[in-house]
PDB file of C-alpha atoms in Angstrom:
ATOM      1  CA  MET A 178       7.552  33.851 -13.030  1.00 47.00           C
ATOM      2  CA  SER A 179       5.310  30.832 -13.286  1.00 43.00           C
ATOM      3  CA  HIS A 180       5.184  28.148 -10.633  1.00 47.00           C
ATOM      4  CA  THR A 181       5.223  24.418 -11.451  1.00 44.00           C
ATOM      5  CA  HIS A 182       4.329  22.977  -8.084  1.00 47.00           C
ATOM      6  CA  GLU A 183       1.408  20.583  -7.845  1.00 48.00           C
ATOM      7  CA  ARG A 184      -1.647  21.384  -5.789  1.00 45.00           C
ATOM      8  CA  LYS A 185      -3.960  18.938  -4.083  1.00 47.00           C
ATOM      9  CA  LEU A 186      -7.503  20.140  -4.363  1.00 46.00           C
ATOM     10  CA  ASN A 187     -10.396  20.267  -1.957  1.00 47.00           C
ATOM     11  CA  PRO A 188     -13.943  21.176  -3.021  1.00 44.00           C
ATOM     12  CA  THR A 189     -13.669  24.722  -1.610  1.00 44.00           C
ATOM     13  CA  MET A 190     -12.746  27.727  -3.714  1.00 42.00           C
ATOM     14  CA  SER A 191     -12.277  30.863  -1.656  1.00 44.00           C
ATOM     15  CA  ASN A 192     -12.123  33.178  -4.655  1.00 48.00           C
ATOM     16  CA  GLN A 193     -15.596  32.257  -5.886  1.00 45.00           C
ATOM     17  CA  SER A 194     -19.026  32.484  -4.317  1.00 51.00           C
ATOM     18  CA  GLY A 195     -22.540  31.146  -4.637  1.00 55.00           C
ATOM     19  CA  THR A 196     -23.897  28.911  -7.357  1.00 60.00           C
ATOM     20  CA  GLN A 197     -21.248  29.974  -9.850  1.00 57.00           C
ATOM     21  CA  ALA A 198     -18.470  28.899  -7.496  1.00 57.00           C
ATOM     22  CA  VAL A 199     -20.068  25.510  -6.924  1.00 58.00           C
ATOM     23  CA  ASP A 200     -20.546  24.982 -10.630  1.00 58.00           C
ATOM     24  CA  ARG A 201     -16.953  25.897 -11.471  1.00 57.00           C
ATOM     25  CA  ALA A 202     -15.602  23.795  -8.620  1.00 59.00           C
ATOM     26  CA  ALA A 203     -17.587  20.778  -9.827  1.00 60.00           C
ATOM     27  CA  ARG A 204     -16.256  21.191 -13.359  1.00 59.00           C
ATOM     28  CA  LEU A 205     -12.699  21.571 -12.098  1.00 58.00           C
ATOM     29  CA  LEU A 206     -12.894  18.544  -9.848  1.00 60.00           C
ATOM     30  CA  ALA A 207     -14.381  16.402 -12.596  1.00 60.00           C
ATOM     31  CA  GLU A 208     -11.510  17.310 -14.919  1.00 59.00           C
ATOM     32  CA  VAL A 209      -8.839  16.659 -12.301  1.00 58.00           C
ATOM     33  CA  VAL A 210     -10.252  13.402 -10.917  1.00 55.00           C
ATOM     34  CA  HIS A 211     -10.767  11.880 -14.365  1.00 55.00           C
ATOM     35  CA  SER A 212      -7.353  12.876 -15.667  1.00 58.00           C
ATOM     36  CA  ALA A 213      -4.641  10.206 -15.617  1.00 56.00           C
ATOM     37  CA  ASP A 214      -1.943  12.891 -15.258  1.00 60.00           C
ATOM     38  CA  PRO A 215      -1.682  16.128 -13.273  1.00 60.00           C
ATOM     39  CA  MET A 216      -3.619  18.887 -15.020  1.00 54.00           C
ATOM     40  CA  THR A 217      -1.872  22.081 -16.124  1.00 59.00           C
ATOM     41  CA  PHE A 218      -3.198  25.531 -15.401  1.00 54.00           C
ATOM     42  CA  THR A 219      -3.708  26.128 -19.113  1.00 58.00           C
ATOM     43  CA  GLY A 220      -6.015  23.151 -19.323  1.00 59.00           C
ATOM     44  CA  LEU A 221      -8.169  24.394 -16.447  1.00 54.00           C
ATOM     45  CA  SER A 222      -8.010  28.168 -16.753  1.00 58.00           C
ATOM     46  CA  THR A 223     -11.310  28.476 -18.600  1.00 52.00           C
ATOM     47  CA  ALA A 224     -13.138  26.569 -15.867  1.00 50.00           C
ATOM     48  CA  THR A 225     -11.697  28.355 -12.821  1.00 52.00           C
ATOM     49  CA  GLY A 226     -10.239  31.580 -11.581  1.00 54.00           C
ATOM     50  CA  LEU A 227      -7.247  29.855  -9.985  1.00 53.00           C
ATOM     51  CA  ASP A 228      -3.782  30.903 -11.090  1.00 60.00           C
ATOM     52  CA  HIS A 229      -0.590  28.881 -11.370  1.00 52.00           C
ATOM     53  CA  GLY A 230       0.427  25.282 -10.913  1.00 54.00           C
ATOM     54  CA  ARG A 231      -0.593  21.773 -11.848  1.00 53.00           C
ATOM     55  CA  PHE A 232      -3.491  20.003 -10.215  1.00 50.00           C
ATOM     56  CA  LEU A 233      -4.099  16.438  -9.094  1.00 49.00           C
ATOM     57  CA  PRO A 234      -6.633  14.748  -6.792  1.00 51.00           C
ATOM     58  CA  GLY A 235      -5.951  15.084  -3.088  1.00 53.00           C
ATOM     59  CA  GLU A 236      -6.294  12.368  -0.469  1.00 51.00           C
ATOM     60  CA  MET A 237     -10.025  12.912  -0.038  1.00 53.00           C
ATOM     61  CA  PHE A 238     -10.682  12.013  -3.671  1.00 54.00           C
ATOM     62  CA  VAL A 239      -8.512   8.920  -3.448  1.00 55.00           C
ATOM     63  CA  SER A 240     -10.618   7.823  -0.484  1.00 52.00           C
ATOM     64  CA  PHE A 241     -13.860   8.303  -2.378  1.00 53.00           C
ATOM     65  CA  ALA A 242     -12.491   6.483  -5.421  1.00 52.00           C
ATOM     66  CA  TRP A 243     -11.665   3.488  -3.251  1.00 50.00           C
ATOM     67  CA  ARG A 244     -15.213   3.366  -1.920  1.00 48.00           C
ATOM     68  CA  GLY A 245     -16.089   2.238  -5.419  1.00 46.00           C
ATOM     69  CA  GLY A 246     -13.337  -0.369  -5.501  1.00 46.00           C
ATOM     70  CA  ALA A 247     -11.098   1.510  -7.940  1.00 45.00           C
ATOM     71  CA  GLU A 248      -7.717  -0.265  -7.680  1.00 51.00           C
ATOM     72  CA  ALA A 249      -6.083   1.088 -10.802  1.00 51.00           C
ATOM     73  CA  GLY A 250      -4.488   4.025  -9.008  1.00 73.00           C
ATOM     74  CA  LEU A 251      -3.129   2.079  -6.028  1.00 85.00           C
ATOM     75  CA  VAL A 252       0.474   1.976  -7.201  1.00 86.00           C
ATOM     76  CA  ALA A 253       0.622   5.727  -7.851  1.00 83.00           C
ATOM     77  CA  VAL A 254      -0.985   6.525  -4.508  1.00 87.00           C
ATOM     78  CA  ALA A 255       1.270   4.071  -2.664  1.00 91.00           C
ATOM     79  CA  GLN A 256       4.553   5.143  -4.267  1.00 90.00           C
ATOM     80  CA  PRO A 257       5.495   7.872  -1.748  1.00 93.00           C
ATOM     81  CA  PHE A 258       4.935   5.443   1.122  1.00 95.00           C
ATOM     82  CA  LEU A 259       7.111   2.796  -0.540  1.00 96.00           C
ATOM     83  CA  GLU A 260       9.851   5.328  -1.168  1.00 95.00           C
ATOM     84  CA  ARG A 261       9.782   6.608   2.412  1.00 96.00           C
ATOM     85  CA  LEU A 262       9.981   3.066   3.740  1.00 97.00           C
ATOM     86  CA  GLY A 263      12.873   2.348   1.387  1.00 95.00           C
ATOM     87  CA  LYS A 264      14.788   5.373   2.674  1.00 95.00           C
ATOM     88  CA  ALA A 265      14.170   4.375   6.277  1.00 95.00           C
ATOM     89  CA  THR A 266      15.377   0.787   5.848  1.00 95.00           C
ATOM     90  CA  GLY A 267      17.608   0.730   2.766  1.00 93.00           C
ATOM     91  CA  GLU A 268      16.005  -2.579   1.824  1.00 94.00           C
ATOM     92  CA  THR A 269      13.689  -3.834  -0.923  1.00 93.00           C
ATOM     93  CA  ILE A 270      10.099  -2.637  -0.557  1.00 95.00           C
ATOM     94  CA  ASN A 271       7.154  -4.351  -2.233  1.00 94.00           C
ATOM     95  CA  LEU A 272       3.428  -3.804  -2.582  1.00 95.00           C
ATOM     96  CA  GLY A 273       1.421  -7.000  -3.064  1.00 93.00           C
ATOM     97  CA  VAL A 274      -2.156  -8.037  -3.743  1.00 92.00           C
ATOM     98  CA  ALA A 275      -3.925 -11.371  -3.927  1.00 92.00           C
ATOM     99  CA  SER A 276      -4.315 -12.848  -7.396  1.00 88.00           C
ATOM    100  CA  GLY A 277      -5.464 -16.343  -8.276  1.00 87.00           C
ATOM    101  CA  GLY A 278      -4.426 -17.970  -5.022  1.00 91.00           C
ATOM    102  CA  LEU A 279      -0.980 -16.322  -5.081  1.00 92.00           C
ATOM    103  CA  VAL A 280       0.603 -12.988  -4.168  1.00 92.00           C
ATOM    104  CA  GLU A 281       1.203 -10.674  -7.104  1.00 90.00           C
ATOM    105  CA  GLN A 282       3.783  -7.982  -6.436  1.00 88.00           C
ATOM    106  CA  ILE A 283       2.701  -4.830  -8.219  1.00 89.00           C
ATOM    107  CA  ALA A 284       5.263  -2.229  -7.139  1.00 91.00           C
ATOM    108  CA  GLN A 285       8.784  -2.136  -5.779  1.00 91.00           C
ATOM    109  CA  VAL A 286      11.411   0.250  -4.458  1.00 91.00           C
ATOM    110  CA  ASP A 287      14.849  -1.296  -4.888  1.00 90.00           C
ATOM    111  CA  SER A 288      17.318  -1.886  -2.105  1.00 88.00           C
ATOM    112  CA  THR A 289      20.228   0.509  -1.832  1.00 86.00           C
ATOM    113  CA  TYR A 290      22.497  -2.560  -1.633  1.00 82.00           C
ATOM    114  CA  LEU A 291      23.717  -4.672  -4.541  1.00 73.00           C
ATOM    115  CA  ILE A 292      23.119  -7.962  -2.746  1.00 68.00           C
ATOM    116  CA  GLY A 293      19.463  -8.876  -2.421  1.00 62.00           C
ATOM    117  CA  GLY A 294      18.295  -6.626  -5.256  1.00 63.00           C
ATOM    118  CA  THR A 295      15.801  -8.979  -6.932  1.00 67.00           C
ATOM    119  CA  ASN A 296      13.099  -7.311  -9.010  1.00 71.00           C
ATOM    120  CA  TRP A 297       9.887  -8.916  -7.763  1.00 65.00           C
ATOM    121  CA  VAL A 298       7.421  -6.836  -9.766  1.00 75.00           C
ATOM    122  CA  GLY A 299       5.162  -9.070 -11.824  1.00 63.00           C
ATOM    123  CA  MET A 300       6.268 -12.162  -9.951  1.00 71.00           C
ATOM    124  CA  SER A 301       3.730 -14.291  -8.081  1.00 80.00           C
ATOM    125  CA  VAL A 302       4.686 -16.251  -4.984  1.00 87.00           C
ATOM    126  CA  PRO A 303       2.802 -18.635  -2.677  1.00 93.00           C
ATOM    127  CA  LEU A 304       0.646 -17.121   0.023  1.00 95.00           C
ATOM    128  CA  HIS A 305       1.641 -19.372   2.901  1.00 95.00           C
ATOM    129  CA  CYS A 306       5.408 -18.802   2.809  1.00 94.00           C
ATOM    130  CA  SER A 307       5.679 -15.104   1.966  1.00 95.00           C
ATOM    131  CA  ALA A 308       5.230 -12.207   4.366  1.00 97.00           C
ATOM    132  CA  LEU A 309       2.861 -10.460   1.967  1.00 97.00           C
ATOM    133  CA  GLY A 310       0.829 -13.631   1.574  1.00 96.00           C
ATOM    134  CA  LYS A 311       0.577 -14.281   5.291  1.00 97.00           C
ATOM    135  CA  VAL A 312      -0.870 -10.805   5.779  1.00 97.00           C
ATOM    136  CA  LEU A 313      -3.423 -11.315   3.019  1.00 97.00           C
ATOM    137  CA  LEU A 314      -4.401 -14.706   4.449  1.00 97.00           C
ATOM    138  CA  ALA A 315      -4.527 -13.516   8.054  1.00 97.00           C
ATOM    139  CA  TYR A 316      -6.966 -10.722   7.291  1.00 97.00           C
ATOM    140  CA  GLY A 317      -9.168 -12.623   4.877  1.00 95.00           C
ATOM    141  CA  ALA A 318      -7.982 -10.822   1.740  1.00 94.00           C
ATOM    142  CA  ALA A 319      -6.895 -14.085   0.090  1.00 93.00           C
ATOM    143  CA  GLN A 320      -7.732 -17.757   0.187  1.00 92.00           C
ATOM    144  CA  LEU A 321      -5.382 -20.687  -0.198  1.00 92.00           C
ATOM    145  CA  PRO A 322      -5.742 -22.715  -3.373  1.00 88.00           C
ATOM    146  CA  GLY A 323      -6.649 -26.345  -2.955  1.00 82.00           C
ATOM    147  CA  GLY A 324      -4.040 -29.004  -2.373  1.00 86.00           C
ATOM    148  CA  PRO A 325      -1.118 -29.392   0.020  1.00 92.00           C
ATOM    149  CA  LEU A 326       1.046 -26.471   1.094  1.00 94.00           C
ATOM    150  CA  VAL A 327       4.120 -26.419  -1.128  1.00 92.00           C
ATOM    151  CA  ARG A 328       7.471 -26.750   0.642  1.00 95.00           C
ATOM    152  CA  ARG A 329       9.874 -24.131  -0.724  1.00 94.00           C
ATOM    153  CA  THR A 330      12.636 -24.567   1.870  1.00 96.00           C
ATOM    154  CA  ASP A 331      13.322 -26.620   4.972  1.00 95.00           C
ATOM    155  CA  LYS A 332      11.654 -23.857   7.011  1.00 96.00           C
ATOM    156  CA  THR A 333       8.419 -23.604   5.035  1.00 95.00           C
ATOM    157  CA  VAL A 334       5.258 -24.142   7.079  1.00 94.00           C
ATOM    158  CA  THR A 335       3.423 -27.031   5.428  1.00 94.00           C
ATOM    159  CA  THR A 336       0.695 -28.051   7.898  1.00 95.00           C
ATOM    160  CA  ASP A 337      -2.683 -26.387   8.291  1.00 94.00           C
ATOM    161  CA  ALA A 338      -2.389 -26.262  12.081  1.00 95.00           C
ATOM    162  CA  ALA A 339       0.982 -24.523  12.017  1.00 95.00           C
ATOM    163  CA  LEU A 340      -0.221 -22.039   9.413  1.00 96.00           C
ATOM    164  CA  ARG A 341      -3.361 -21.205  11.416  1.00 95.00           C
ATOM    165  CA  ALA A 342      -1.194 -20.515  14.461  1.00 96.00           C
ATOM    166  CA  GLU A 343       1.087 -18.288  12.398  1.00 96.00           C
ATOM    167  CA  LEU A 344      -1.836 -16.309  10.965  1.00 97.00           C
ATOM    168  CA  ALA A 345      -3.243 -15.794  14.458  1.00 97.00           C
ATOM    169  CA  ALA A 346       0.134 -14.377  15.491  1.00 97.00           C
ATOM    170  CA  VAL A 347       0.054 -12.024  12.492  1.00 97.00           C
ATOM    171  CA  ARG A 348      -3.294 -10.594  13.603  1.00 97.00           C
ATOM    172  CA  THR A 349      -2.066 -10.242  17.194  1.00 97.00           C
ATOM    173  CA  ARG A 350       1.126  -8.313  16.429  1.00 96.00           C
ATOM    174  CA  GLY A 351      -0.137  -6.543  13.305  1.00 97.00           C
ATOM    175  CA  TYR A 352       2.543  -7.744  10.890  1.00 98.00           C
ATOM    176  CA  ALA A 353       3.868 -10.947   9.312  1.00 98.00           C
ATOM    177  CA  VAL A 354       7.368 -12.385   9.200  1.00 97.00           C
ATOM    178  CA  THR A 355       8.828 -14.961   6.855  1.00 95.00           C
ATOM    179  CA  ASP A 356      12.289 -16.205   7.774  1.00 95.00           C
ATOM    180  CA  GLU A 357      13.855 -18.283   4.978  1.00 95.00           C
ATOM    181  CA  GLU A 358      10.469 -19.880   4.273  1.00 95.00           C
ATOM    182  CA  LEU A 359      10.257 -18.644   0.675  1.00 94.00           C
ATOM    183  CA  GLU A 360      13.942 -18.684  -0.207  1.00 92.00           C
ATOM    184  CA  PRO A 361      17.052 -19.613   1.792  1.00 94.00           C
ATOM    185  CA  GLY A 362      18.746 -16.489   3.085  1.00 92.00           C
ATOM    186  CA  LEU A 363      15.701 -14.241   2.624  1.00 93.00           C
ATOM    187  CA  ILE A 364      13.809 -12.629   5.495  1.00 95.00           C
ATOM    188  CA  ALA A 365      10.839 -10.274   5.169  1.00 95.00           C
ATOM    189  CA  VAL A 366       8.193  -8.476   7.178  1.00 97.00           C
ATOM    190  CA  ALA A 367       4.852  -7.207   5.889  1.00 98.00           C
ATOM    191  CA  ALA A 368       1.945  -5.140   7.167  1.00 98.00           C
ATOM    192  CA  PRO A 369      -1.682  -4.829   6.048  1.00 98.00           C
ATOM    193  CA  ILE A 370      -3.146  -1.988   4.012  1.00 96.00           C
ATOM    194  CA  HIS A 371      -6.793  -1.367   4.793  1.00 95.00           C
ATOM    195  CA  GLY A 372      -9.484   0.215   2.647  1.00 88.00           C
ATOM    196  CA  TYR A 373     -12.119   2.620   3.929  1.00 82.00           C
ATOM    197  CA  ASP A 374     -14.329  -0.162   5.332  1.00 85.00           C
ATOM    198  CA  GLY A 375     -11.499  -1.874   7.215  1.00 91.00           C
ATOM    199  CA  ALA A 376     -11.013  -4.705   4.732  1.00 92.00           C
ATOM    200  CA  VAL A 377      -7.394  -5.444   3.834  1.00 95.00           C
ATOM    201  CA  VAL A 378      -6.805  -4.692   0.157  1.00 92.00           C
ATOM    202  CA  ALA A 379      -3.015  -5.116  -0.122  1.00 95.00           C
ATOM    203  CA  ALA A 380       0.144  -5.595   1.900  1.00 97.00           C
ATOM    204  CA  LEU A 381       3.424  -3.717   2.188  1.00 97.00           C
ATOM    205  CA  SER A 382       6.700  -5.535   2.808  1.00 97.00           C
ATOM    206  CA  VAL A 383      10.386  -5.049   3.550  1.00 97.00           C
ATOM    207  CA  SER A 384      12.691  -7.881   2.490  1.00 94.00           C
ATOM    208  CA  ALA A 385      16.425  -8.391   2.917  1.00 94.00           C
ATOM    209  CA  PRO A 386      19.118 -11.046   3.151  1.00 93.00           C
ATOM    210  CA  THR A 387      19.357 -12.613   6.596  1.00 92.00           C
ATOM    211  CA  THR A 388      22.925 -11.308   6.746  1.00 90.00           C
ATOM    212  CA  ARG A 389      21.548  -7.753   6.965  1.00 91.00           C
ATOM    213  CA  MET A 390      18.213  -8.149   8.732  1.00 91.00           C
ATOM    214  CA  SER A 391      18.725 -10.190  11.869  1.00 85.00           C
ATOM    215  CA  LYS A 392      15.934 -11.553  14.025  1.00 80.00           C
ATOM    216  CA  ASP A 393      16.818  -8.881  16.571  1.00 85.00           C
ATOM    217  CA  SER A 394      16.141  -6.092  14.055  1.00 91.00           C
ATOM    218  CA  VAL A 395      12.845  -7.487  12.727  1.00 95.00           C
ATOM    219  CA  ALA A 396      10.698  -5.601  15.250  1.00 94.00           C
ATOM    220  CA  THR A 397      12.351  -2.285  14.363  1.00 95.00           C
ATOM    221  CA  VAL A 398      11.882  -2.824  10.634  1.00 96.00           C
ATOM    222  CA  ALA A 399       8.311  -3.970  11.229  1.00 97.00           C
ATOM    223  CA  GLY A 400       7.663  -0.718  13.080  1.00 96.00           C
ATOM    224  CA  TYR A 401       8.673   1.300  10.006  1.00 97.00           C
ATOM    225  CA  CYS A 402       6.593  -0.973   7.786  1.00 98.00           C
ATOM    226  CA  THR A 403       3.416  -0.803   9.879  1.00 97.00           C
ATOM    227  CA  GLU A 404       3.747   2.971  10.152  1.00 97.00           C
ATOM    228  CA  GLU A 405       3.848   3.473   6.378  1.00 97.00           C
ATOM    229  CA  ALA A 406       1.102   0.885   5.829  1.00 97.00           C
ATOM    230  CA  ALA A 407      -1.081   2.773   8.306  1.00 96.00           C
ATOM    231  CA  GLY A 408      -0.400   6.047   6.512  1.00 94.00           C
ATOM    232  CA  LEU A 409      -1.388   4.564   3.165  1.00 93.00           C
ATOM    233  CA  SER A 410      -4.480   3.012   4.732  1.00 93.00           C
ATOM    234  CA  ALA A 411      -5.507   6.443   6.017  1.00 91.00           C
ATOM    235  CA  VAL A 412      -5.208   7.888   2.510  1.00 88.00           C
ATOM    236  CA  LEU A 413      -7.518   5.117   1.290  1.00 86.00           C
ATOM    237  CA  GLY A 414     -10.088   6.202   3.869  1.00 84.00           C
ATOM    238  CA  TYR A 415      -9.430   3.685   6.616  1.00 87.00           C
ATOM    239  CA  ARG A 416     -10.301   4.543  10.186  1.00 78.00           C
ATOM    240  CA  GLN A 417      -9.225   2.298  13.056  1.00 68.00           C
ATOM    241  CA  ARG A 418     -12.699   1.700  14.431  1.00 51.00           C
ATOM    242  CA  ALA A 419     -13.785   0.210  11.116  1.00 43.00           C
ATOM    243  CA  SER A 420     -11.398  -2.721  11.495  1.00 46.00           C
ATOM    244  CA  ARG A 421     -12.920  -4.598  14.416  1.00 50.00           C
ATOM    245  CA  GLN A 422     -15.534  -6.499  12.461  1.00 49.00           C
ATOM    246  CA  ASN A 423     -13.041  -7.335   9.701  1.00 49.00           C
ATOM    247  CA  ARG A 424     -10.501  -8.701  12.167  1.00 48.00           C
ATOM    248  CA  LYS A 425     -13.143 -10.949  13.693  1.00 48.00           C
ATOM    249  CA  ALA A 426     -14.072 -12.184  10.224  1.00 47.00           C
ATOM    250  CA  GLY A 427     -10.411 -12.899   9.432  1.00 49.00           C
ATOM    251  CA  ALA A 428     -10.015 -14.849  12.634  1.00 49.00           C
ATOM    252  CA  ALA A 429     -13.018 -17.064  11.923  1.00 46.00           C
TER     253      ALA A 429
END
């Protein structure tokens, strides 16, 4: 009986030895890392002595890829973290990056509820009034475009002083909140995703109608969000000690 489970690979092959093992491992890893899809055993059998399964890069290879700034695989790598956060909260989960002075939402896990089920993927929203955008601004991953801050609702922060104070609070608590600042009735929290050098490369958010996520529950939801963001950051190679210099730069 053949097995179809996927295996995450490390550059150690216990069933080989010496120069031949190193050579075969290098060939295997090159095939797996450069493949867009999990490799089958048939496709790799001539290069290795391993038996069944499909093969894909493990976390170590993702980390090394990100050292070179490879962002193409971010959505695929992040997907399990988004899904876990969605199961924990039941709400809409988004992954966002900075793009042209806005936040571009590049992945989403839908809410389990019918109300509040907007598909945000591909949509761009202002930095200053979205939870994702506040994170990107607070940690220096994005810059505001020129001109006045656009007022989206009666609660939108529209002065530089108020926004600076809000971004300082984001860095202090480790997550951002937007409460009906982007849209009436919408509340969201977001946490930073760090790359290997400590720089913030994206943000992860949970959003919901204010009828379901009260101000009292924000801290609990933020705890789930920061936990999954930290897990994704670790996969990208981030280590806590690397963040100090970046946080100082973001606060400047």
